[in-house]
Each structure stands twice: as C-alpha cells, then as structure tokens.
Short mmCIF file of C-alpha atoms and ligand atoms in Angstrom, two decimals:
data_model
loop_
_atom_site.label_atom_id
_atom_site.label_comp_id
_atom_site.label_asym_id
_atom_site.label_seq_id
_atom_site.Cartn_x
_atom_site.Cartn_y
_atom_site.Cartn_z
CA MET A 135 -0.03 -0.02 -0.07
CA ILE A 136 1.02 3.61 -0.56
CA LYS A 137 2.66 5.11 2.48
CA ASN A 138 1.28 8.49 3.94
CA PHE A 139 3.04 11.39 2.16
CA THR A 140 3.19 15.13 1.81
CA PHE A 141 3.67 16.22 -1.69
CA GLN A 142 4.71 19.79 -2.69
CA SER A 143 6.13 21.28 -5.96
CA PRO A 144 6.20 24.97 -5.23
CA THR A 145 8.26 25.88 -8.37
CA LYS A 146 6.19 27.85 -10.94
CA ILE A 147 6.86 26.14 -14.27
CA ILE A 148 6.75 28.70 -17.29
CA PHE A 149 6.84 26.61 -20.57
CA GLY A 150 7.16 27.44 -24.26
CA LYS A 151 9.08 29.22 -26.97
CA GLY A 152 10.03 32.76 -26.00
CA SER A 153 9.17 32.14 -22.22
CA ILE A 154 12.40 33.74 -21.15
CA SER A 155 10.82 37.13 -21.31
CA ALA A 156 8.71 36.07 -18.27
CA ILE A 157 11.77 36.73 -16.00
CA LYS A 158 11.16 40.33 -16.47
CA ARG A 159 7.93 40.12 -14.38
CA GLU A 160 8.87 37.13 -12.28
CA ILE A 161 11.97 38.60 -10.58
CA PRO A 162 10.99 41.38 -8.27
CA LEU A 163 12.28 44.80 -9.35
CA GLU A 164 14.12 45.72 -6.14
CA LYS A 165 16.22 42.42 -6.18
CA LYS A 166 20.05 42.56 -6.71
CA ILE A 167 20.52 39.64 -9.21
CA MET A 168 23.41 37.50 -9.94
CA LEU A 169 23.32 35.40 -13.17
CA LEU A 170 25.03 32.13 -12.88
CA TYR A 171 26.10 30.02 -16.09
CA GLY A 172 28.53 27.72 -17.58
CA ASN A 173 31.24 28.18 -20.13
CA THR A 174 30.32 28.88 -23.80
CA SER A 175 26.94 27.54 -24.91
CA LEU A 176 24.86 30.28 -23.17
CA LYS A 177 26.58 33.10 -25.20
CA SER A 178 27.08 31.00 -28.42
CA ASN A 179 23.38 30.07 -28.77
CA GLY A 180 21.97 33.45 -27.98
CA THR A 181 20.37 32.60 -24.71
CA TYR A 182 22.56 35.02 -22.78
CA ASP A 183 21.39 38.00 -25.00
CA LYS A 184 17.78 37.03 -24.49
CA ILE A 185 18.28 37.07 -20.75
CA LYS A 186 19.97 40.49 -20.82
CA HIS A 187 17.30 41.85 -23.01
CA ALA A 188 14.61 40.57 -20.63
CA LEU A 189 16.41 42.21 -17.72
CA SER A 190 17.49 45.31 -19.57
CA ASN A 191 15.33 47.53 -17.08
CA ARG A 192 17.61 46.45 -14.23
CA HIS A 193 20.53 48.43 -12.91
CA GLU A 194 22.41 45.80 -11.04
CA ILE A 195 22.96 42.42 -12.63
CA TYR A 196 26.22 40.57 -11.65
CA GLU A 197 27.44 37.41 -13.23
CA PHE A 198 29.35 34.46 -12.25
CA SER A 199 30.29 31.93 -15.06
CA GLY A 200 32.65 29.16 -15.88
CA ILE A 201 30.66 26.58 -13.85
CA THR A 202 31.60 23.24 -15.23
CA SER A 203 29.85 19.80 -15.07
CA ASN A 204 29.97 18.39 -11.61
CA PRO A 205 30.15 21.82 -10.03
CA ASP A 206 33.12 22.12 -7.61
CA TYR A 207 32.99 23.44 -4.06
CA ASP A 208 36.44 25.28 -4.29
CA TYR A 209 35.31 27.02 -7.61
CA LEU A 210 32.06 28.21 -5.98
CA LEU A 211 33.80 29.69 -2.84
CA SER A 212 34.55 32.92 -4.88
CA CYS A 213 30.94 33.06 -5.94
CA ILE A 214 29.68 32.64 -2.38
CA LYS A 215 32.25 35.44 -1.32
CA GLU A 216 31.07 37.76 -4.04
CA VAL A 217 27.33 37.19 -3.25
CA LYS A 218 27.84 37.88 0.44
CA GLY A 219 30.18 40.90 -0.33
CA ARG A 220 27.63 42.46 -2.71
CA ARG A 221 24.58 41.59 -0.79
CA ILE A 222 23.17 39.85 -3.80
CA ASP A 223 19.61 38.70 -2.94
CA TYR A 224 18.46 36.79 -5.96
CA LEU A 225 20.27 34.15 -8.17
CA LEU A 226 19.29 33.19 -11.67
CA ALA A 227 20.75 30.00 -12.97
CA ALA A 228 20.87 29.50 -16.68
CA GLY A 229 22.13 26.07 -17.76
CA GLY A 230 21.80 22.43 -16.97
CA GLY A 231 21.86 20.64 -13.57
CA SER A 232 25.35 21.69 -12.75
CA VAL A 233 24.61 25.42 -12.99
CA ILE A 234 21.21 24.92 -11.21
CA ASP A 235 22.88 22.81 -8.40
CA ALA A 236 25.73 25.39 -8.07
CA ALA A 237 23.17 28.20 -7.66
CA LYS A 238 21.46 26.08 -4.98
CA PHE A 239 24.66 25.63 -2.95
CA VAL A 240 25.49 29.28 -3.28
CA ALA A 241 21.98 30.30 -2.13
CA LEU A 242 22.30 28.37 1.05
CA SER A 243 25.96 29.20 1.59
CA ALA A 244 25.07 32.99 1.22
CA LEU A 245 23.20 32.95 4.54
CA TYR A 246 25.41 30.40 6.32
CA ASP A 247 28.18 31.57 8.67
CA GLY A 248 30.02 28.23 8.86
CA ASP A 249 32.19 26.44 6.35
CA PRO A 250 29.84 25.81 3.25
CA TRP A 251 31.14 22.32 3.07
CA GLU A 252 29.19 21.61 6.27
CA ILE A 253 25.98 22.11 4.22
CA VAL A 254 27.01 19.24 1.94
CA GLU A 255 28.41 16.90 4.63
CA SER A 256 25.15 17.34 6.67
CA PHE A 257 23.15 16.48 3.55
CA GLY A 258 21.72 20.00 3.79
CA ALA A 259 20.46 19.55 7.40
CA CYS A 260 22.61 22.20 9.05
CA THR A 261 20.70 25.31 7.85
CA LYS A 262 17.14 26.42 6.89
CA ASN A 263 17.85 29.62 4.97
CA ALA A 264 18.68 30.53 1.41
CA ILE A 265 18.40 33.50 -0.89
CA PRO A 266 15.81 32.89 -3.54
CA LEU A 267 16.82 31.42 -6.89
CA ALA A 268 15.23 30.67 -10.25
CA SER A 269 16.36 28.75 -13.26
CA ILE A 270 16.32 28.84 -17.02
CA VAL A 271 16.93 25.21 -18.24
CA THR A 272 19.02 24.68 -21.26
CA LEU A 273 19.72 21.00 -20.85
CA PRO A 274 16.89 18.82 -19.56
CA ALA A 275 18.31 15.97 -17.50
CA SER A 276 18.56 16.48 -13.68
CA GLY A 277 15.09 17.97 -12.90
CA SER A 278 17.04 20.33 -10.54
CA GLU A 279 14.84 23.09 -11.76
CA VAL A 280 11.86 21.83 -9.78
CA ASN A 281 13.37 20.01 -6.79
CA ARG A 282 14.95 20.75 -3.51
CA ASP A 283 18.01 18.58 -4.18
CA ALA A 284 21.63 19.35 -5.55
CA VAL A 285 24.84 17.49 -5.93
CA ILE A 286 28.18 19.25 -5.34
CA SER A 287 31.73 17.94 -5.95
CA ARG A 288 34.93 18.61 -4.11
CA LYS A 289 37.60 17.34 -6.40
CA THR A 290 40.42 17.85 -3.72
CA LYS A 291 38.45 15.27 -1.45
CA LYS A 292 37.35 13.07 -4.37
CA ALA A 293 33.80 13.64 -3.16
CA LYS A 294 30.61 14.20 -5.05
CA LEU A 295 27.69 14.29 -2.64
CA PRO A 296 23.86 14.90 -2.84
CA PHE A 297 22.18 17.19 -0.41
CA GLY A 298 18.63 18.71 -0.03
CA ASN A 299 16.86 21.49 1.59
CA LEU A 300 13.32 22.98 1.57
CA ALA A 301 14.73 26.51 1.09
CA ILE A 302 16.23 25.66 -2.24
CA TYR A 303 13.22 24.95 -4.48
CA PRO A 304 13.61 27.27 -7.45
CA GLN A 305 10.95 30.19 -7.38
CA PHE A 306 10.24 29.45 -11.11
CA ALA A 307 11.70 27.38 -13.97
CA ILE A 308 11.74 28.60 -17.63
CA LEU A 309 11.26 25.71 -19.94
CA ASP A 310 11.86 26.84 -23.51
CA PRO A 311 12.43 23.84 -25.73
CA GLU A 312 14.05 26.02 -28.33
CA LEU A 313 16.89 26.73 -25.91
CA THR A 314 17.83 22.92 -26.14
CA PHE A 315 18.13 22.93 -30.01
CA THR A 316 21.82 23.48 -29.79
CA LEU A 317 22.53 20.44 -27.57
CA SER A 318 24.91 17.87 -29.08
CA ASN A 319 23.55 14.35 -29.47
CA GLU A 320 25.91 13.30 -26.60
CA GLN A 321 24.46 15.87 -24.19
CA THR A 322 20.85 15.04 -25.39
CA ALA A 323 21.57 11.43 -24.68
CA ASN A 324 22.91 12.28 -21.25
CA GLY A 325 19.64 14.08 -20.61
CA ILE A 326 17.54 11.14 -21.82
CA LEU A 327 19.48 8.53 -19.82
CA ASP A 328 19.52 10.51 -16.80
CA THR A 329 15.92 10.96 -16.80
CA PHE A 330 15.32 7.29 -17.68
CA VAL A 331 17.26 6.17 -14.51
CA HIS A 332 15.60 8.77 -12.28
CA ILE A 333 12.38 6.87 -13.12
CA LEU A 334 14.00 3.39 -12.57
CA GLU A 335 15.17 4.59 -9.07
CA GLN A 336 11.54 5.67 -8.13
CA TYR A 337 9.65 2.85 -9.96
CA LEU A 338 11.59 -0.34 -10.38
CA THR A 339 11.47 -1.15 -6.65
CA VAL A 340 8.66 -3.04 -4.79
CA LYS A 341 5.05 -3.11 -5.89
CA VAL A 342 2.79 -1.09 -3.52
CA ASN A 343 -0.10 -0.73 -5.97
CA ALA A 344 0.59 3.04 -6.56
CA LYS A 345 -1.23 3.02 -9.78
CA LEU A 346 -0.89 6.76 -10.59
CA GLN A 347 2.81 6.99 -9.80
CA ASP A 348 3.54 3.71 -11.80
CA ARG A 349 1.62 4.91 -14.99
CA PHE A 350 3.02 8.31 -14.65
CA ALA A 351 6.53 6.73 -14.54
CA GLU A 352 5.72 4.44 -17.43
CA SER A 353 4.48 7.30 -19.50
CA ILE A 354 7.71 9.15 -19.00
CA LEU A 355 9.81 6.04 -19.99
CA LEU A 356 7.50 5.59 -23.03
CA THR A 357 8.07 9.25 -24.09
CA LEU A 358 11.84 9.04 -23.74
CA ILE A 359 11.96 5.80 -25.98
CA GLU A 360 9.56 7.38 -28.46
CA ASP A 361 10.92 11.00 -28.71
CA GLY A 362 14.62 10.39 -27.93
CA PRO A 363 15.40 8.87 -31.41
CA ILE A 364 13.51 11.68 -33.04
CA VAL A 365 15.62 14.57 -31.72
CA PHE A 366 18.73 12.64 -32.74
CA LYS A 367 17.63 13.01 -36.24
CA GLU A 368 15.90 16.34 -35.95
CA PRO A 369 17.59 18.42 -33.18
CA GLU A 370 15.20 21.35 -33.85
CA ASN A 371 11.95 19.28 -33.50
CA TYR A 372 10.01 21.45 -31.23
CA GLU A 373 7.45 18.91 -30.25
CA ALA A 374 9.96 16.02 -29.47
CA ARG A 375 12.22 18.59 -27.54
CA SER A 376 9.09 19.75 -25.52
CA ASN A 377 8.25 16.23 -24.57
CA LEU A 378 11.94 15.44 -23.54
CA MET A 379 12.02 18.65 -21.56
CA LEU A 380 8.79 18.04 -19.67
CA SER A 381 9.90 14.42 -19.03
CA SER A 382 13.08 15.43 -17.30
CA THR A 383 11.31 18.03 -15.15
CA MET A 384 8.25 15.95 -14.23
CA ALA A 385 10.42 12.98 -13.40
CA MET A 386 11.89 14.88 -10.39
CA ASN A 387 8.95 17.09 -9.22
CA GLY A 388 8.35 14.68 -6.28
CA PHE A 389 5.06 13.06 -7.36
CA LEU A 390 6.70 9.83 -8.47
CA ARG A 391 8.25 9.36 -5.09
CA ALA A 392 5.10 10.13 -3.21
CA GLY A 393 4.33 7.32 -0.69
CA VAL A 394 6.40 4.66 -2.56
CA PRO A 395 9.85 2.96 -1.76
CA MET A 396 12.80 4.40 -3.69
CA ASP A 397 16.10 2.94 -4.80
CA TRP A 398 18.78 5.54 -5.81
CA ALA A 399 21.66 3.03 -5.34
CA MET A 400 22.63 3.39 -9.07
CA HIS A 401 22.95 7.15 -8.61
CA MET A 402 25.10 6.87 -5.40
CA ILE A 403 27.42 4.33 -7.06
CA SER A 404 27.60 6.59 -10.21
CA HIS A 405 28.63 9.58 -8.20
CA GLU A 406 31.55 7.76 -6.81
CA ILE A 407 32.69 6.64 -10.32
CA THR A 408 32.42 10.36 -11.49
CA SER A 409 34.40 11.71 -8.63
CA LEU A 410 37.09 9.05 -8.99
CA LEU A 411 37.30 8.92 -12.77
CA GLY A 412 35.70 12.14 -13.94
CA ILE A 413 33.20 10.21 -16.09
CA SER A 414 30.15 12.34 -16.57
CA HIS A 415 26.95 11.65 -14.61
CA ALA A 416 24.93 9.80 -17.36
CA ARG A 417 27.92 8.00 -18.70
CA ALA A 418 28.73 6.64 -15.22
CA LEU A 419 25.05 5.58 -14.83
CA ALA A 420 25.25 3.72 -18.17
CA ILE A 421 27.97 1.39 -16.83
CA VAL A 422 26.05 0.63 -13.65
CA ILE A 423 22.49 -0.14 -14.87
CA GLU A 424 22.89 -3.57 -16.50
CA PRO A 425 24.96 -5.30 -13.64
CA TYR A 426 22.81 -3.65 -11.04
CA LEU A 427 19.42 -4.62 -12.42
CA ASN A 428 20.69 -8.21 -13.12
CA TYR A 429 21.78 -8.45 -9.45
CA CYS A 430 18.46 -7.15 -8.23
CA LYS A 431 16.25 -9.21 -10.59
CA LYS A 432 14.87 -11.24 -7.76
CA GLN A 433 13.99 -8.43 -5.41
CA LYS A 434 12.61 -6.32 -8.17
CA HIS A 435 10.74 -9.24 -9.92
CA GLU A 436 7.16 -7.85 -9.75
CA LYS A 437 8.07 -4.35 -10.94
CA LEU A 438 10.44 -5.67 -13.59
CA LEU A 439 7.68 -7.90 -15.00
CA GLN A 440 5.28 -4.95 -14.92
CA TYR A 441 7.91 -2.86 -16.72
CA SER A 442 8.53 -5.51 -19.47
CA ARG A 443 4.78 -5.73 -20.12
CA ARG A 444 3.90 -2.03 -19.93
CA VAL A 445 6.97 -0.31 -21.31
CA TRP A 446 8.44 -2.94 -23.72
CA ASN A 447 5.08 -4.78 -24.58
CA ILE A 448 6.61 -8.21 -23.87
CA PHE A 449 3.84 -10.66 -23.06
CA GLU A 450 6.10 -13.72 -22.95
CA THR A 451 4.43 -15.97 -20.23
CA ASP A 452 7.73 -17.19 -18.88
CA GLU A 453 8.24 -14.26 -16.33
CA GLU A 454 12.08 -14.65 -16.15
CA LYS A 455 12.39 -14.73 -19.95
CA ALA A 456 10.04 -11.65 -20.25
CA ILE A 457 12.31 -9.78 -17.79
CA ASP A 458 15.51 -10.81 -19.55
CA ILE A 459 14.15 -9.59 -22.88
CA SER A 460 13.05 -6.25 -21.30
CA LEU A 461 16.63 -5.79 -19.83
CA SER A 462 18.16 -6.50 -23.16
CA LYS A 463 15.86 -4.08 -24.91
CA THR A 464 16.72 -1.51 -22.27
CA MET A 465 20.51 -1.99 -22.96
CA ASP A 466 19.84 -1.79 -26.72
CA PHE A 467 18.12 1.54 -26.21
CA ILE A 468 21.08 2.75 -24.14
CA LYS A 469 23.62 1.57 -26.65
CA PHE A 470 21.56 3.29 -29.49
CA LEU A 471 21.92 6.50 -27.38
CA GLY A 472 25.73 5.94 -27.86
CA PHE A 473 26.62 4.95 -24.27
CA LYS A 474 29.43 2.57 -23.47
CA THR A 475 27.96 0.06 -20.94
CA LYS A 476 31.01 -1.86 -19.51
CA LEU A 477 33.27 -0.56 -16.73
CA SER A 478 36.10 -2.23 -18.87
CA ASP A 479 35.13 0.27 -21.74
CA TYR A 480 36.67 2.96 -19.51
CA GLY A 481 39.58 0.90 -18.46
CA ILE A 482 38.18 0.25 -14.99
CA THR A 483 39.81 -2.66 -13.22
CA ASN A 484 39.42 -4.35 -9.89
CA LYS A 485 41.79 -1.63 -8.46
CA GLU A 486 39.34 1.20 -9.31
CA ILE A 487 36.41 -1.07 -8.13
CA ALA A 488 38.05 -1.23 -4.73
CA GLN A 489 38.56 2.55 -4.73
CA ILE A 490 34.87 3.25 -5.79
CA VAL A 491 33.66 0.94 -2.80
CA ARG A 492 36.07 2.69 -0.43
CA LEU A 493 34.63 6.07 -1.42
CA LEU A 494 31.19 4.68 -0.83
CA VAL A 495 32.01 3.61 2.60
CA SER A 496 33.77 6.96 3.41
CA HIS A 497 30.61 8.78 2.46
CA GLN A 498 28.34 6.42 4.61
CA MET A 499 26.72 4.92 1.43
CA ILE A 500 26.68 1.41 3.06
CA LYS A 501 23.03 0.38 3.04
CA LEU A 502 21.57 1.38 -0.31
CA GLY A 503 18.56 0.31 -2.33
CA GLU A 504 14.84 0.12 -1.52
CA ASN A 505 15.67 -2.78 0.85
CA ARG A 506 18.73 -1.16 2.23
CA ASN A 507 20.67 -4.38 1.32
CA ILE A 508 23.07 -3.05 -1.22
CA THR A 509 26.24 -3.11 1.05
CA PRO A 510 29.85 -2.42 -0.06
CA GLU A 511 30.37 -6.14 -0.61
CA VAL A 512 27.34 -6.24 -2.89
CA VAL A 513 28.55 -3.31 -4.90
CA THR A 514 31.81 -4.98 -5.35
CA THR A 515 30.07 -8.07 -6.76
CA ILE A 516 27.87 -5.92 -9.03
CA LEU A 517 30.73 -3.81 -10.43
CA LYS A 518 32.96 -6.90 -10.92
CA SER A 519 30.19 -8.50 -13.01
CA SER A 520 30.63 -5.58 -15.55
CA LEU A 521 34.34 -5.79 -16.08
O1 LIG B 665 29.36 24.90 -19.94
P1 LIG B 665 28.62 25.31 -21.24
O2 LIG B 665 29.36 25.80 -22.36
O3 LIG B 665 27.32 25.90 -21.08
O4 LIG B 665 28.15 23.73 -21.69
C1 LIG B 665 27.23 22.96 -20.97
C2 LIG B 665 27.90 21.92 -20.15
O5 LIG B 665 29.25 21.72 -20.42
C3 LIG B 665 26.48 22.14 -22.02
N1 LIG B 665 25.07 22.74 -22.30
C4 LIG B 665 24.10 23.08 -21.47
N2 LIG B 665 23.00 23.59 -22.16
C5 LIG B 665 23.37 23.73 -23.45
C6 LIG B 665 24.82 23.03 -23.58
N3 LIG B 665 25.40 22.94 -24.78
C7 LIG B 665 24.72 23.44 -25.83
N4 LIG B 665 23.44 23.92 -25.87
C8 LIG B 665 22.76 23.99 -24.66
N5 LIG B 665 21.44 24.44 -24.69
O6 LIG B 665 26.23 20.95 -21.44
C9 LIG B 665 27.18 20.62 -20.61
C10 LIG B 665 26.82 19.82 -19.45
O7 LIG B 665 25.95 20.46 -18.52
P2 LIG B 665 25.47 20.04 -17.01
O8 LIG B 665 24.79 21.04 -16.42
O9 LIG B 665 26.73 19.57 -16.51
O10 LIG B 665 24.70 18.76 -17.50
P3 LIG B 665 23.36 18.14 -16.67
O11 LIG B 665 22.11 18.88 -16.77
O12 LIG B 665 23.30 16.76 -17.09
O13 LIG B 665 23.76 18.22 -15.08
C11 LIG B 665 24.64 17.24 -14.60
C12 LIG B 665 24.80 17.55 -13.08
O14 LIG B 665 23.50 17.50 -12.52
C13 LIG B 665 23.60 16.70 -11.22
C14 LIG B 665 24.71 15.66 -11.69
O15 LIG B 665 25.30 14.97 -10.60
C15 LIG B 665 25.80 16.66 -12.46
O16 LIG B 665 26.49 17.24 -11.37
N6 LIG B 665 22.36 16.11 -10.93
C16 LIG B 665 21.43 16.87 -10.12
C17 LIG B 665 20.28 16.31 -9.72
C18 LIG B 665 19.41 17.13 -8.88
N7 LIG B 665 19.76 18.31 -8.49
O17 LIG B 665 18.29 16.67 -8.47
C19 LIG B 665 19.90 14.95 -9.93
C20 LIG B 665 20.61 14.24 -11.10
O18 LIG B 665 20.59 12.81 -10.79
C21 LIG B 665 22.15 14.62 -10.96
O19 LIG B 665 22.79 13.94 -9.92
ZN1 LIG B 666 20.69 11.63 -12.25
#
C-alpha cells in the first residue's frame, strides 16, 4: 500500500518558446540579481542575449560563469564570497543541472556563517535559510529546476555528494524547448538516460499498488523511448524537444516518489565513479545499470515484470524470460543513445572498483537500495560483473 506522504512542488513552471521574457515580471524589481552560467553555450546560442534583453530594465545584474559539469566546491567559494560581499539577494541559474545545483549551493551558503562544506556533509540539514533562486533550463536532465536537491563535488576530496533543503526549491523554472536545439547528441543522450534512470530509481522497486505513480513513471519512459530517437535526427523538432524537456522536469517534481519505496543506489554508485574517474553523470550511470538490475532481478521481480509488459510490450508468459528480454531491450536503447555499457570500456579494473567501494564507505553509502541491502560487498560483486 502507498505510505502516507506530503507532496509539494512549489516551483512555478513557465513553459514554451519565448518564455524567457517572463523573467522580467517574475523577478521582483528591487532584487540585486546574480546570473550564474557555464562556459560557452549560453553566449554562443543566443540565450545570454535574450536574458540580458529581458532584464534590460535592471540596474544591477552581476554574473558568475565558468561553472563546469559536476560543479566544484572550491570554484564556487569565490561566488559565495561575491554574493555575500555585494549583498546579492536573488540568483538566476541559466544552464543544466550543474549550474542550477551550483546556484542552490551558493543560495544556502550565502546565508550560512560556517564552512559551506558543512552544508554538503550534513546533506543539507545544518541550515534552513537560502536566498531565492530561479532557473532557465538549457539541458533537460537532472530535474534540478523543480526539486529541493543538489549535487556538489569537491575534487580535492574526491567527493561528489547529494544534499537537499526545503529552502532551495527554485521560485520558477523557464522551460523553453528552443533553448535545447543546440545540444549535441551526446548531451541530449545524457539528458535522456539520466531521466530514464531517475524513473527506474523511483519505480523499479517494490510493488505497492501505486497506480498513478506507476503509470506516470511508465508514461515518461515511453516518451523518452519514442521521442529520444526523433531529436537525434531532428535536433530542432520542437514537439519532441518539448516532450523530452517536460519528461526530465516531471520525473523529479516529487510526485513519482510520493508514498512509494525508492532505490537511488545506481545514482550513489555513479557519483563515486564520477568523482574518482571524472566520467560524466549519465555515462557513469550507463555502466552501472545492467549489472545492478541483473543483480536485483529477484527483489525487483514484480516491478520488472510490469516494466517488461507495459514499457516494452513483452507478453512472454515465462516471467524470467520476459524480464531478460526487457533488460536486453533497455540496454539496446542505451547503446543506441551512444553509451558505453561496461566498466572495462573505461579501463576500470578491480583496483578502481576497490577505490569506488572505499569512497562509498567513506561517504556512509553502506546500506543502499529500496531494501537497504546494497552493501559495499554487494557493490563490489555488482561492479565486478561488469568488467
Ligand atoms: O558550460 P557550457 O558551455 O554551458 O556547456 C554545457 C555543459 O558543459 C552544455 N550545455 C548546457 N546547455 C546547453 C549546452 N550545450 C549546448 N546547448 C545547450 N542548450 O552541457 C554541458 C553539461 O551541462 P551540465 O549542467 O553538467 O549537465 P546536466 O544537466 O546533465 O547536469 C549534470 C549535473 O546534475 C547533477 C549531476 O550529478 C551533475 O553534477 N544532478 C542533479 C540532480 C538534482 N539536482 O536533483 C539529480 C541528477 O541525478 C544529477 O545527479
Ligand atoms: Zn541523475
């Protein structure tokens, strides 16, 4: 049965072509704004000019750029210092999950007197305050634009850790599919796979007869499978880009997890692979999925069977066989998206596996999965099966 839950998704979603102009009315006039973004894409695809134009009636807009994938604590310290020093009181993040997560970390740190790393180490529990932030999504993947979570790295500590806080729900999210037309197939694929796994972490667990959450999850998986290949051929297909964008956002707005068991082991393992080897988030997920789901076939049997029937239309009566076919179709889709699916494809050996598991232990990630039975020993077995 569905557990009792409280569901909130306070972020205002403003969807559609040209919706950037809405920032003019959404950000209060008196606010001192800082625009946060990445390296080159925002300026090269014209989004930067659209933002500046929409905010042309503002006197003080500060900027902080150069935020790379897997945003780094040490790099963001100077942003925090500037935000505090200039008494910035509104952050506008324009980019993908890395930029939005960076803004969330800065928003909390701006009102925190201690070492900002304490916010990450406490998984966000050591503070309740943040300056307001909003987002303009240019890469649909993380869903950070509508949730209270973020992932920050500290390369000097080989750490990449998630945290959450009620104060960092973005005020609004601009979802303009045209802003994603310039995404490379590789980045588009990253977004599709990250969203796909977000669904699996919240859906491929234990059956609790949560019919709405299940069908909502299945509808997003079907949309990714149908429209993913379309944008590979037609990067400027507005409708397919719209469906992918909404899929990434709605996968993480909190409804799918309402009252149901969740996994997230694949994500925690992938974060360690990223922090140790610098492999991007979705690429790290792609090498964990097959060995992980194969290992968990028994405990996820009922949901895997439902998944094989409803997502891949497999009506083989032999349930084990149906599940195996659905997992191979899943891996075919992931390979079609251009992902390597073996640890050995990245030169990972037993030595790195031991390091990955040590990092998990050092970050207290020792009882993972919906049944809390994915221990360091189990992770070792799972990763070794993908060599
Ligand atoms: O730096 P620029 O030049 O802007 O290039 C960016 C960046 O290098 C490029 N890009 C973004 N929009 C573009 C574009 N290129 C062309 N056209 C556009 N419209 O894409 C590159 C990757 O961007 P990034 O923000 O790193 O990607 P993504 O959105 O996949 O975010 C990944 C981060 O999100 C975290 C991941 O761990 C990772 O750090 N996640 C956050 C979550 C959350 N807050 O709930 C959950 C996720 O599971 C994930 O962990
Ligand atoms: Zn993810």
